[in-house]
Amino acid sequence: MSSTVETETEIRPFHFEIPEEQIDDLRRRIAATRWPSKELVPDRSQGVQLATLQELARYWAADYDWRKAEAKLNALPQFTTEIDGVEIHFIHVKSAHENALPLIMTHGWPGSVVELLETVGPLTDPTAHGGSAEDAFHLVLPSLPGYGFSGEPVEVGWDLGRTARAWAELIRRLGYTRYVAQGGDVGAGVTDAMGRQAPEGLIGIHTNLLVPALSGTMPTDTDEERAAAAQIATFGQSGNGYFIEMATRPQTIGYALLDSPVALAAWMLDHDTDAYYKIARAFVDGQPSGNLTRDNVLDNITAYWLTGTGASAARSYWEAYGPDAPAAGREPLPPPPIPVGFTTFPGEIWRTPRSWVEAGYPNVTYFNKVDKGGHFAAWEEPELFSTEVQAAFRPLR
């Protein structure tokens, strides 16, 4: 038998280069957009504002250069491997520092590996960013199934737990026997599931979105707890339209997401209030918040468009949270038996009290409140975010 025959467990190099005609088609579709009339309110309470989206579309069609994003991605070591029937894309950057700790870090929605790229330097080469060599990581950044450069699942059942098991298999294939995991948004759900499954070699997790608060009642005894509960209630009343649609009817919104780039952009911008206004200021006023620049935001949206993954990414919410999904009603696994770290950022959907983290996880070894950053913390404040991840896992080295 030839030694070059591919096996299901083979890890293959990955390079992404989109044909120019697809870029031209994107610009034509933007130019052909049929615009609605202006919203009838002075804020985002009716959705993404016309001025924001028109300026985004103008910049996207006239000034934005996808090739820069493509070059940034292709400058990193990228690979694919088939796990449980799905082709999984991942970035794998090994640190040059001795005794670096392997870290698998998972993005969320409406993000992708693009939102994590600026953390690669601080996490793998901390000495070049004012840090210590003892805080270095070997970094693994996978694309969630159905997102970006990973393949789409062709069957139901790819819930958070199945993705968590796939990540443990990915780490095993890379040869790591001792590692940690981090995640935000959907990635927090995957990381939480990894902690509960406690696969061999996983020694700790860190998240920046408290998954237990999404499905369980949290204490409301203090002012801080009541404030957090009020923020969650506001989100449930007026901010989670995208969540409900994707958790119940992802296929319906998928037609618009695959057909119109402006519809895709609007859908991806209409997330939490803090992030929306920061992105709106970047486009309308030219005032980005940290790393949430016009180009970086469009790098992420364009990656979704060029890979045609708007619908398949939406289905991940149906799998994780939908009442008709195989995972619906399934009892959660016991809390993680391994150390758990948590960082709360001020612009998150809710500001998580330490008491809530301890109510959800009995083995909290790190908790910190920081003074800037929001839901896309790794994207907006990559240096601060990286410092938090390093601090959370420092006792486990």
mmCIF file of C-alpha atoms in Angstrom:
data_model
loop_
_atom_site.group_PDB
_atom_site.id
_atom_site.type_symbol
_atom_site.label_atom_id
_atom_site.label_comp_id
_atom_site.label_asym_id
_atom_site.label_seq_id
_atom_site.Cartn_x
_atom_site.Cartn_y
_atom_site.Cartn_z
ATOM 1 C CA MET A 1 0.000 0.000 0.000
ATOM 2 C CA SER A 2 1.288 3.463 -0.859
ATOM 3 C CA SER A 3 2.483 5.529 2.058
ATOM 4 C CA THR A 4 0.735 8.583 0.559
ATOM 5 C CA VAL A 5 -2.804 7.183 0.894
ATOM 6 C CA GLU A 6 -4.864 9.634 2.959
ATOM 7 C CA THR A 7 -6.512 8.436 6.151
ATOM 8 C CA GLU A 8 -9.365 10.006 8.075
ATOM 9 C CA THR A 9 -6.998 11.117 10.813
ATOM 10 C CA GLU A 10 -4.494 12.796 8.516
ATOM 11 C CA ILE A 11 -3.669 16.445 9.169
ATOM 12 C CA ARG A 12 -3.270 18.413 5.950
ATOM 13 C CA PRO A 13 -1.886 21.912 5.330
ATOM 14 C CA PHE A 14 -4.529 24.482 4.375
ATOM 15 C CA HIS A 15 -4.264 27.556 2.154
ATOM 16 C CA PHE A 16 -7.175 29.824 1.242
ATOM 17 C CA GLU A 17 -7.181 31.872 -1.948
ATOM 18 C CA ILE A 18 -10.472 33.058 -3.367
ATOM 19 C CA PRO A 19 -10.848 33.637 -7.157
ATOM 20 C CA GLU A 20 -11.059 37.281 -8.176
ATOM 21 C CA GLU A 21 -14.425 36.732 -9.834
ATOM 22 C CA GLN A 22 -15.941 35.984 -6.436
ATOM 23 C CA ILE A 23 -14.672 39.319 -5.142
ATOM 24 C CA ASP A 24 -16.187 41.026 -8.188
ATOM 25 C CA ASP A 25 -19.492 39.219 -7.599
ATOM 26 C CA LEU A 26 -19.507 40.396 -3.984
ATOM 27 C CA ARG A 27 -19.104 44.020 -5.072
ATOM 28 C CA ARG A 28 -21.873 43.660 -7.667
ATOM 29 C CA ARG A 29 -24.248 42.253 -5.093
ATOM 30 C CA ILE A 30 -23.476 45.095 -2.673
ATOM 31 C CA ALA A 31 -24.157 47.645 -5.417
ATOM 32 C CA ALA A 32 -27.473 45.950 -6.267
ATOM 33 C CA THR A 33 -28.824 46.148 -2.691
ATOM 34 C CA ARG A 34 -32.454 47.250 -2.323
ATOM 35 C CA TRP A 35 -32.453 49.480 0.729
ATOM 36 C CA PRO A 36 -35.338 49.900 3.177
ATOM 37 C CA SER A 37 -36.411 53.341 4.362
ATOM 38 C CA LYS A 38 -34.739 54.810 7.434
ATOM 39 C CA GLU A 39 -35.723 53.461 10.839
ATOM 40 C CA LEU A 40 -38.308 55.557 12.701
ATOM 41 C CA VAL A 41 -36.394 55.784 15.973
ATOM 42 C CA PRO A 42 -33.107 57.526 16.908
ATOM 43 C CA ASP A 43 -31.426 54.386 18.253
ATOM 44 C CA ARG A 44 -30.997 50.675 17.428
ATOM 45 C CA SER A 45 -34.311 49.580 18.964
ATOM 46 C CA GLN A 46 -35.694 48.777 15.483
ATOM 47 C CA GLY A 47 -32.490 47.062 14.400
ATOM 48 C CA VAL A 48 -29.324 47.954 12.504
ATOM 49 C CA GLN A 49 -29.523 51.610 11.515
ATOM 50 C CA LEU A 50 -29.600 52.579 7.860
ATOM 51 C CA ALA A 51 -26.706 55.054 8.106
ATOM 52 C CA THR A 52 -24.471 52.410 9.702
ATOM 53 C CA LEU A 53 -25.178 49.764 7.101
ATOM 54 C CA GLN A 54 -24.970 52.101 4.121
ATOM 55 C CA GLU A 55 -21.559 53.341 5.232
ATOM 56 C CA LEU A 56 -20.429 49.754 5.802
ATOM 57 C CA ALA A 57 -21.611 48.815 2.296
ATOM 58 C CA ARG A 58 -19.919 51.830 0.729
ATOM 59 C CA TYR A 59 -16.607 51.037 2.393
ATOM 60 C CA TRP A 60 -16.954 47.316 1.643
ATOM 61 C CA ALA A 61 -17.483 47.889 -2.063
ATOM 62 C CA ALA A 62 -15.093 50.781 -2.610
ATOM 63 C CA ASP A 63 -12.219 50.672 -0.100
ATOM 64 C CA TYR A 64 -12.015 47.275 1.558
ATOM 65 C CA ASP A 65 -9.308 44.828 0.440
ATOM 66 C CA TRP A 66 -9.960 41.152 1.230
ATOM 67 C CA ARG A 67 -6.506 40.175 -0.015
ATOM 68 C CA LYS A 68 -4.938 41.709 3.096
ATOM 69 C CA ALA A 69 -7.045 39.457 5.312
ATOM 70 C CA GLU A 70 -6.270 36.476 3.118
ATOM 71 C CA ALA A 71 -2.536 37.165 3.431
ATOM 72 C CA LYS A 72 -2.819 37.493 7.222
ATOM 73 C CA LEU A 73 -4.544 34.123 7.453
ATOM 74 C CA ASN A 74 -2.192 32.390 5.040
ATOM 75 C CA ALA A 75 0.835 33.703 6.943
ATOM 76 C CA LEU A 76 -0.187 31.458 9.830
ATOM 77 C CA PRO A 77 0.143 27.652 9.917
ATOM 78 C CA GLN A 78 -3.321 26.404 8.911
ATOM 79 C CA PHE A 79 -4.493 22.818 8.641
ATOM 80 C CA THR A 80 -7.547 20.626 8.181
ATOM 81 C CA THR A 81 -8.405 17.174 9.460
ATOM 82 C CA GLU A 82 -11.564 15.103 9.310
ATOM 83 C CA ILE A 83 -13.177 14.426 12.677
ATOM 84 C CA ASP A 84 -16.456 12.540 13.002
ATOM 85 C CA GLY A 85 -17.274 13.106 9.348
ATOM 86 C CA VAL A 86 -16.604 16.874 9.263
ATOM 87 C CA GLU A 87 -13.526 18.575 7.843
ATOM 88 C CA ILE A 88 -12.205 20.743 10.673
ATOM 89 C CA HIS A 89 -10.037 23.781 9.902
ATOM 90 C CA PHE A 90 -7.625 25.044 12.518
ATOM 91 C CA ILE A 91 -4.674 27.361 13.018
ATOM 92 C CA HIS A 92 -1.805 25.826 14.996
ATOM 93 C CA VAL A 93 0.993 28.132 16.116
ATOM 94 C CA LYS A 94 3.737 26.556 18.201
ATOM 95 C CA SER A 95 5.611 28.779 20.606
ATOM 96 C CA ALA A 96 9.373 28.979 20.454
ATOM 97 C CA HIS A 97 9.468 29.191 24.252
ATOM 98 C CA GLU A 98 10.378 26.094 26.224
ATOM 99 C CA ASN A 99 7.608 24.458 28.242
ATOM 100 C CA ALA A 100 4.837 26.364 26.489
ATOM 101 C CA LEU A 101 1.387 25.089 27.521
ATOM 102 C CA PRO A 102 -0.982 23.901 24.752
ATOM 103 C CA LEU A 103 -4.166 25.998 24.588
ATOM 104 C CA ILE A 104 -7.214 25.366 22.404
ATOM 105 C CA MET A 105 -9.281 28.537 22.037
ATOM 106 C CA THR A 106 -12.748 28.619 20.482
ATOM 107 C CA HIS A 107 -14.446 31.559 18.787
ATOM 108 C CA GLY A 108 -18.159 32.366 18.840
ATOM 109 C CA TRP A 109 -20.953 33.780 16.676
ATOM 110 C CA PRO A 110 -20.979 36.083 14.766
ATOM 111 C CA GLY A 111 -17.266 35.584 14.942
ATOM 112 C CA SER A 112 -14.699 33.209 13.491
ATOM 113 C CA VAL A 113 -10.995 32.537 13.898
ATOM 114 C CA VAL A 114 -10.608 36.081 12.521
ATOM 115 C CA GLU A 115 -11.660 37.495 15.901
ATOM 116 C CA LEU A 116 -8.764 35.676 17.597
ATOM 117 C CA LEU A 117 -5.902 36.476 15.219
ATOM 118 C CA GLU A 118 -4.497 39.426 17.170
ATOM 119 C CA THR A 119 -4.055 37.218 20.249
ATOM 120 C CA VAL A 120 -1.652 34.877 18.445
ATOM 121 C CA GLY A 121 1.394 37.062 19.073
ATOM 122 C CA PRO A 122 0.799 37.808 22.780
ATOM 123 C CA LEU A 123 -0.110 34.211 23.591
ATOM 124 C CA THR A 124 2.632 32.394 21.671
ATOM 125 C CA ASP A 125 5.424 34.966 22.061
ATOM 126 C CA PRO A 126 4.665 36.943 25.235
ATOM 127 C CA THR A 127 8.215 38.289 25.560
ATOM 128 C CA ALA A 128 7.693 40.291 22.363
ATOM 129 C CA HIS A 129 4.664 41.903 24.004
ATOM 130 C CA GLY A 130 6.137 42.829 27.361
ATOM 131 C CA GLY A 131 5.311 39.510 29.026
ATOM 132 C CA SER A 132 7.159 36.526 30.412
ATOM 133 C CA ALA A 133 8.306 33.428 28.553
ATOM 134 C CA GLU A 134 6.713 31.329 31.312
ATOM 135 C CA ASP A 135 3.275 32.462 30.049
ATOM 136 C CA ALA A 136 3.711 31.137 26.494
ATOM 137 C CA PHE A 137 1.216 28.819 24.812
ATOM 138 C CA HIS A 138 1.195 26.492 21.863
ATOM 139 C CA LEU A 139 -2.006 27.845 20.332
ATOM 140 C CA VAL A 140 -4.741 25.879 18.536
ATOM 141 C CA LEU A 141 -7.570 27.923 16.975
ATOM 142 C CA PRO A 142 -10.204 25.693 15.346
ATOM 143 C CA SER A 143 -13.093 26.881 13.183
ATOM 144 C CA LEU A 144 -16.376 25.578 14.576
ATOM 145 C CA PRO A 145 -18.179 23.016 12.385
ATOM 146 C CA GLY A 146 -20.198 24.925 9.791
ATOM 147 C CA TYR A 147 -18.275 28.150 10.388
ATOM 148 C CA GLY A 148 -15.780 29.764 8.041
ATOM 149 C CA PHE A 149 -13.195 27.357 6.749
ATOM 150 C CA SER A 150 -14.494 24.194 8.437
ATOM 151 C CA GLY A 151 -16.888 21.879 6.646
ATOM 152 C CA GLU A 152 -20.635 21.849 7.237
ATOM 153 C CA PRO A 153 -22.186 18.992 9.207
ATOM 154 C CA VAL A 154 -24.431 16.909 6.939
ATOM 155 C CA GLU A 155 -26.462 15.416 9.775
ATOM 156 C CA VAL A 156 -28.091 16.675 12.948
ATOM 157 C CA GLY A 157 -26.438 16.143 16.295
ATOM 158 C CA TRP A 158 -23.499 18.540 16.206
ATOM 159 C CA ASP A 159 -24.289 20.129 19.549
ATOM 160 C CA LEU A 160 -21.799 21.716 21.935
ATOM 161 C CA GLY A 161 -20.878 18.375 23.490
ATOM 162 C CA ARG A 162 -20.080 16.766 20.158
ATOM 163 C CA THR A 163 -17.882 19.699 19.206
ATOM 164 C CA ALA A 164 -16.150 19.446 22.581
ATOM 165 C CA ARG A 165 -15.371 15.787 21.920
ATOM 166 C CA ALA A 166 -14.040 16.699 18.476
ATOM 167 C CA TRP A 167 -11.707 19.265 20.048
ATOM 168 C CA ALA A 168 -10.367 16.644 22.454
ATOM 169 C CA GLU A 169 -9.704 14.384 19.470
ATOM 170 C CA LEU A 170 -7.982 17.232 17.619
ATOM 171 C CA ILE A 171 -5.675 17.834 20.573
ATOM 172 C CA ARG A 172 -4.922 14.107 20.745
ATOM 173 C CA ARG A 173 -3.987 14.054 17.044
ATOM 174 C CA LEU A 174 -1.625 16.959 17.585
ATOM 175 C CA GLY A 175 0.196 14.911 20.182
ATOM 176 C CA TYR A 176 -0.558 17.023 23.240
ATOM 177 C CA THR A 177 -1.150 15.149 26.495
ATOM 178 C CA ARG A 178 -1.642 18.114 28.836
ATOM 179 C CA TYR A 179 -3.548 21.232 27.788
ATOM 180 C CA VAL A 180 -6.064 23.974 28.675
ATOM 181 C CA ALA A 181 -9.101 25.431 26.881
ATOM 182 C CA GLN A 182 -10.652 28.880 26.550
ATOM 183 C CA GLY A 183 -13.827 30.177 24.900
ATOM 184 C CA GLY A 184 -16.268 33.051 24.610
ATOM 185 C CA ASP A 185 -19.850 33.125 23.259
ATOM 186 C CA VAL A 186 -20.472 29.791 21.451
ATOM 187 C CA GLY A 187 -16.858 28.975 22.274
ATOM 188 C CA ALA A 188 -17.704 29.326 25.967
ATOM 189 C CA GLY A 189 -20.381 26.666 25.488
ATOM 190 C CA VAL A 190 -17.887 24.335 23.845
ATOM 191 C CA THR A 191 -15.290 25.016 26.541
ATOM 192 C CA ASP A 192 -17.848 24.493 29.314
ATOM 193 C CA ALA A 193 -18.757 21.131 27.732
ATOM 194 C CA MET A 194 -15.077 20.186 27.536
ATOM 195 C CA GLY A 195 -14.677 20.965 31.221
ATOM 196 C CA ARG A 196 -17.688 18.823 32.120
ATOM 197 C CA GLN A 197 -16.523 15.949 29.921
ATOM 198 C CA ALA A 198 -13.029 16.270 31.441
ATOM 199 C CA PRO A 199 -11.171 14.436 28.658
ATOM 200 C CA GLU A 200 -7.800 12.996 29.496
ATOM 201 C CA GLY A 201 -5.144 15.705 29.510
ATOM 202 C CA LEU A 202 -7.435 18.737 29.994
ATOM 203 C CA ILE A 203 -6.231 20.424 33.179
ATOM 204 C CA GLY A 204 -8.285 23.647 33.241
ATOM 205 C CA ILE A 205 -10.690 25.954 31.394
ATOM 206 C CA HIS A 206 -11.266 29.709 31.179
ATOM 207 C CA THR A 207 -14.295 31.500 29.729
ATOM 208 C CA ASN A 208 -15.565 35.065 29.456
ATOM 209 C CA LEU A 209 -19.276 34.261 29.099
ATOM 210 C CA LEU A 210 -20.944 32.428 31.990
ATOM 211 C CA VAL A 211 -22.701 29.471 30.363
ATOM 212 C CA PRO A 212 -24.581 28.289 33.508
ATOM 213 C CA ALA A 213 -26.368 31.661 33.665
ATOM 214 C CA LEU A 214 -27.973 30.971 30.272
ATOM 215 C CA SER A 215 -29.865 27.930 31.496
ATOM 216 C CA GLY A 216 -30.162 28.197 35.259
ATOM 217 C CA THR A 217 -31.418 30.572 37.933
ATOM 218 C CA MET A 218 -28.668 32.598 39.545
ATOM 219 C CA PRO A 219 -28.729 34.265 42.990
ATOM 220 C CA THR A 220 -30.192 37.787 43.237
ATOM 221 C CA ASP A 221 -29.308 38.581 46.832
ATOM 222 C CA THR A 222 -26.911 41.492 46.236
ATOM 223 C CA ASP A 223 -27.080 44.681 44.192
ATOM 224 C CA GLU A 224 -24.436 43.288 41.843
ATOM 225 C CA GLU A 225 -26.420 40.093 41.302
ATOM 226 C CA ARG A 226 -29.664 41.981 40.739
ATOM 227 C CA ALA A 227 -27.960 44.257 38.211
ATOM 228 C CA ALA A 228 -26.660 41.236 36.278
ATOM 229 C CA ALA A 229 -30.108 39.609 36.337
ATOM 230 C CA ALA A 230 -31.656 42.839 35.041
ATOM 231 C CA GLN A 231 -29.161 42.933 32.162
ATOM 232 C CA ILE A 232 -30.037 39.356 31.202
ATOM 233 C CA ALA A 233 -33.755 40.200 31.397
ATOM 234 C CA THR A 234 -33.283 43.203 29.093
ATOM 235 C CA PHE A 235 -31.400 41.048 26.630
ATOM 236 C CA GLY A 236 -34.202 38.482 26.704
ATOM 237 C CA GLN A 237 -36.870 41.125 26.145
ATOM 238 C CA SER A 238 -35.320 43.185 23.369
ATOM 239 C CA GLY A 239 -31.875 41.931 22.356
ATOM 240 C CA ASN A 240 -32.057 38.257 21.475
ATOM 241 C CA GLY A 241 -34.059 38.222 18.256
ATOM 242 C CA TYR A 242 -31.107 36.707 16.383
ATOM 243 C CA PHE A 243 -30.822 34.009 19.064
ATOM 244 C CA ILE A 244 -34.470 32.962 18.825
ATOM 245 C CA GLU A 245 -34.480 32.916 15.021
ATOM 246 C CA MET A 246 -31.329 30.812 14.743
ATOM 247 C CA ALA A 247 -32.363 28.478 17.560
ATOM 248 C CA THR A 248 -35.754 27.811 15.970
ATOM 249 C CA ARG A 249 -35.631 28.646 12.243
ATOM 250 C CA PRO A 250 -32.001 28.853 11.037
ATOM 251 C CA GLN A 251 -32.861 27.662 7.540
ATOM 252 C CA THR A 252 -35.301 30.544 7.042
ATOM 253 C CA ILE A 253 -32.778 33.293 7.740
ATOM 254 C CA GLY A 254 -30.149 31.277 5.857
ATOM 255 C CA TYR A 255 -31.610 32.153 2.447
ATOM 256 C CA ALA A 256 -30.971 35.864 2.987
ATOM 257 C CA LEU A 257 -27.531 35.228 4.494
ATOM 258 C CA LEU A 258 -26.369 33.297 1.426
ATOM 259 C CA ASP A 259 -27.982 35.577 -1.158
ATOM 260 C CA SER A 260 -27.281 39.127 0.022
ATOM 261 C CA PRO A 261 -23.981 40.305 1.511
ATOM 262 C CA VAL A 262 -25.713 43.341 3.031
ATOM 263 C CA ALA A 263 -28.296 41.081 4.695
ATOM 264 C CA LEU A 264 -25.427 38.985 6.061
ATOM 265 C CA ALA A 265 -23.667 42.099 7.401
ATOM 266 C CA ALA A 266 -26.849 43.401 9.032
ATOM 267 C CA TRP A 267 -27.527 40.046 10.663
ATOM 268 C CA MET A 268 -24.002 39.827 12.042
ATOM 269 C CA LEU A 269 -24.000 43.400 13.342
ATOM 270 C CA ASP A 270 -27.307 42.968 15.181
ATOM 271 C CA HIS A 271 -25.829 41.280 18.246
ATOM 272 C CA ASP A 272 -25.351 42.919 21.632
ATOM 273 C CA THR A 273 -25.869 46.658 22.128
ATOM 274 C CA ASP A 274 -22.329 47.477 23.269
ATOM 275 C CA ALA A 275 -20.660 45.802 20.278
ATOM 276 C CA TYR A 276 -23.189 47.227 17.826
ATOM 277 C CA TYR A 277 -22.575 50.834 18.816
ATOM 278 C CA LYS A 278 -18.803 50.341 18.852
ATOM 279 C CA ILE A 279 -18.909 48.925 15.307
ATOM 280 C CA ALA A 280 -21.319 51.656 14.180
ATOM 281 C CA ARG A 281 -18.920 54.335 15.442
ATOM 282 C CA ALA A 282 -16.065 52.681 13.554
ATOM 283 C CA PHE A 283 -17.949 52.990 10.251
ATOM 284 C CA VAL A 284 -19.997 56.171 10.673
ATOM 285 C CA ASP A 285 -17.584 58.260 12.769
ATOM 286 C CA GLY A 286 -14.262 56.588 11.958
ATOM 287 C CA GLN A 287 -13.711 55.955 15.682
ATOM 288 C CA PRO A 288 -13.050 52.251 16.338
ATOM 289 C CA SER A 289 -12.995 50.779 19.814
ATOM 290 C CA GLY A 290 -9.650 49.051 20.217
ATOM 291 C CA ASN A 291 -9.214 46.475 17.489
ATOM 292 C CA LEU A 292 -12.843 46.649 16.270
ATOM 293 C CA THR A 293 -11.807 48.527 13.139
ATOM 294 C CA ARG A 294 -13.709 48.686 9.856
ATOM 295 C CA ASP A 295 -11.268 46.346 8.146
ATOM 296 C CA ASN A 296 -11.245 43.797 10.954
ATOM 297 C CA VAL A 297 -15.046 43.733 11.131
ATOM 298 C CA LEU A 298 -15.263 43.252 7.366
ATOM 299 C CA ASP A 299 -12.560 40.577 7.418
ATOM 300 C CA ASN A 300 -14.905 38.507 9.557
ATOM 301 C CA ILE A 301 -18.078 39.229 7.555
ATOM 302 C CA THR A 302 -16.308 38.611 4.254
ATOM 303 C CA ALA A 303 -14.978 35.268 5.504
ATOM 304 C CA TYR A 304 -18.572 34.198 6.151
ATOM 305 C CA TRP A 305 -19.649 35.415 2.712
ATOM 306 C CA LEU A 306 -16.852 33.812 0.709
ATOM 307 C CA THR A 307 -17.226 30.468 2.480
ATOM 308 C CA GLY A 308 -21.040 30.561 2.288
ATOM 309 C CA THR A 309 -21.436 29.577 5.933
ATOM 310 C CA GLY A 310 -24.132 31.973 7.151
ATOM 311 C CA ALA A 311 -26.829 29.283 7.229
ATOM 312 C CA SER A 312 -24.691 26.452 8.585
ATOM 313 C CA ALA A 313 -23.370 28.680 11.384
ATOM 314 C CA ALA A 314 -26.956 29.628 12.254
ATOM 315 C CA ARG A 315 -27.843 25.947 12.554
ATOM 316 C CA SER A 316 -25.336 25.605 15.382
ATOM 317 C CA TYR A 317 -27.769 27.610 17.549
ATOM 318 C CA TRP A 318 -30.575 25.197 16.656
ATOM 319 C CA GLU A 319 -28.323 22.316 17.671
ATOM 320 C CA ALA A 320 -27.236 23.920 20.948
ATOM 321 C CA TYR A 321 -30.404 25.695 22.062
ATOM 322 C CA GLY A 322 -33.300 24.696 19.793
ATOM 323 C CA PRO A 323 -36.332 22.953 21.320
ATOM 324 C CA ASP A 324 -36.467 20.504 18.391
ATOM 325 C CA ALA A 325 -32.762 19.557 18.396
ATOM 326 C CA PRO A 326 -31.520 16.144 19.595
ATOM 327 C CA ALA A 327 -29.851 17.838 22.579
ATOM 328 C CA ALA A 328 -33.087 19.492 23.790
ATOM 329 C CA GLY A 329 -34.057 18.447 27.270
ATOM 330 C CA ARG A 330 -30.869 16.542 27.852
ATOM 331 C CA GLU A 331 -29.614 16.808 31.410
ATOM 332 C CA PRO A 332 -26.323 18.715 31.646
ATOM 333 C CA LEU A 333 -23.259 16.891 32.791
ATOM 334 C CA PRO A 334 -21.984 17.587 36.337
ATOM 335 C CA PRO A 335 -19.869 20.732 36.795
ATOM 336 C CA PRO A 336 -16.232 20.534 35.679
ATOM 337 C CA PRO A 337 -14.034 18.665 38.148
ATOM 338 C CA ILE A 338 -11.012 20.659 36.932
ATOM 339 C CA PRO A 339 -9.976 24.270 37.711
ATOM 340 C CA VAL A 340 -12.108 27.015 36.144
ATOM 341 C CA GLY A 341 -11.072 30.591 35.435
ATOM 342 C CA PHE A 342 -13.367 33.469 34.472
ATOM 343 C CA THR A 343 -12.908 37.077 33.381
ATOM 344 C CA THR A 344 -15.805 39.519 33.220
ATOM 345 C CA PHE A 345 -15.576 42.406 30.745
ATOM 346 C CA PRO A 346 -17.663 45.580 31.300
ATOM 347 C CA GLY A 347 -19.282 45.629 27.843
ATOM 348 C CA GLU A 348 -20.475 42.005 27.955
ATOM 349 C CA ILE A 349 -24.214 41.275 27.657
ATOM 350 C CA TRP A 350 -24.206 41.100 31.440
ATOM 351 C CA ARG A 351 -21.500 41.850 34.003
ATOM 352 C CA THR A 352 -20.978 38.554 35.810
ATOM 353 C CA PRO A 353 -20.557 38.615 39.619
ATOM 354 C CA ARG A 354 -18.050 36.245 41.166
ATOM 355 C CA SER A 355 -20.855 34.675 43.208
ATOM 356 C CA TRP A 356 -22.516 33.550 39.968
ATOM 357 C CA VAL A 357 -19.311 31.954 38.711
ATOM 358 C CA GLU A 358 -18.964 30.078 42.001
ATOM 359 C CA ALA A 359 -22.628 29.019 41.852
ATOM 360 C CA GLY A 360 -22.063 27.520 38.403
ATOM 361 C CA TYR A 361 -18.600 26.101 38.978
ATOM 362 C CA PRO A 362 -17.452 24.680 42.336
ATOM 363 C CA ASN A 363 -13.758 24.821 41.471
ATOM 364 C CA VAL A 364 -13.110 28.481 40.582
ATOM 365 C CA THR A 365 -9.386 29.174 40.753
ATOM 366 C CA TYR A 366 -9.319 32.535 38.961
ATOM 367 C CA PHE A 367 -11.768 35.428 38.697
ATOM 368 C CA ASN A 368 -11.143 38.979 37.569
ATOM 369 C CA LYS A 369 -13.052 42.085 36.549
ATOM 370 C CA VAL A 370 -11.377 44.283 33.965
ATOM 371 C CA ASP A 371 -12.200 47.859 33.044
ATOM 372 C CA LYS A 372 -12.557 47.699 29.250
ATOM 373 C CA GLY A 373 -13.680 45.366 26.512
ATOM 374 C CA GLY A 374 -16.989 43.763 25.632
ATOM 375 C CA HIS A 375 -18.533 40.648 24.140
ATOM 376 C CA PHE A 376 -15.760 40.331 21.529
ATOM 377 C CA ALA A 377 -13.053 40.813 24.129
ATOM 378 C CA ALA A 378 -10.289 38.916 22.314
ATOM 379 C CA TRP A 379 -10.976 40.952 19.194
ATOM 380 C CA GLU A 380 -11.446 44.378 20.761
ATOM 381 C CA GLU A 381 -8.682 44.204 23.389
ATOM 382 C CA PRO A 382 -6.302 41.391 22.344
ATOM 383 C CA GLU A 383 -3.437 42.361 24.652
ATOM 384 C CA LEU A 384 -5.663 42.677 27.722
ATOM 385 C CA PHE A 385 -7.516 39.515 26.833
ATOM 386 C CA SER A 386 -4.265 37.584 26.393
ATOM 387 C CA THR A 387 -3.036 38.826 29.772
ATOM 388 C CA GLU A 388 -6.213 37.478 31.372
ATOM 389 C CA VAL A 389 -5.828 34.063 29.766
ATOM 390 C CA GLN A 390 -2.209 33.901 30.885
ATOM 391 C CA ALA A 391 -3.110 34.875 34.443
ATOM 392 C CA ALA A 392 -5.949 32.337 34.621
ATOM 393 C CA PHE A 393 -3.737 29.410 33.669
ATOM 394 C CA ARG A 394 -0.532 30.487 35.399
ATOM 395 C CA PRO A 395 -1.174 28.375 38.537
ATOM 396 C CA LEU A 396 -1.615 25.248 36.370
ATOM 397 C CA ARG A 397 1.778 25.330 34.723
#
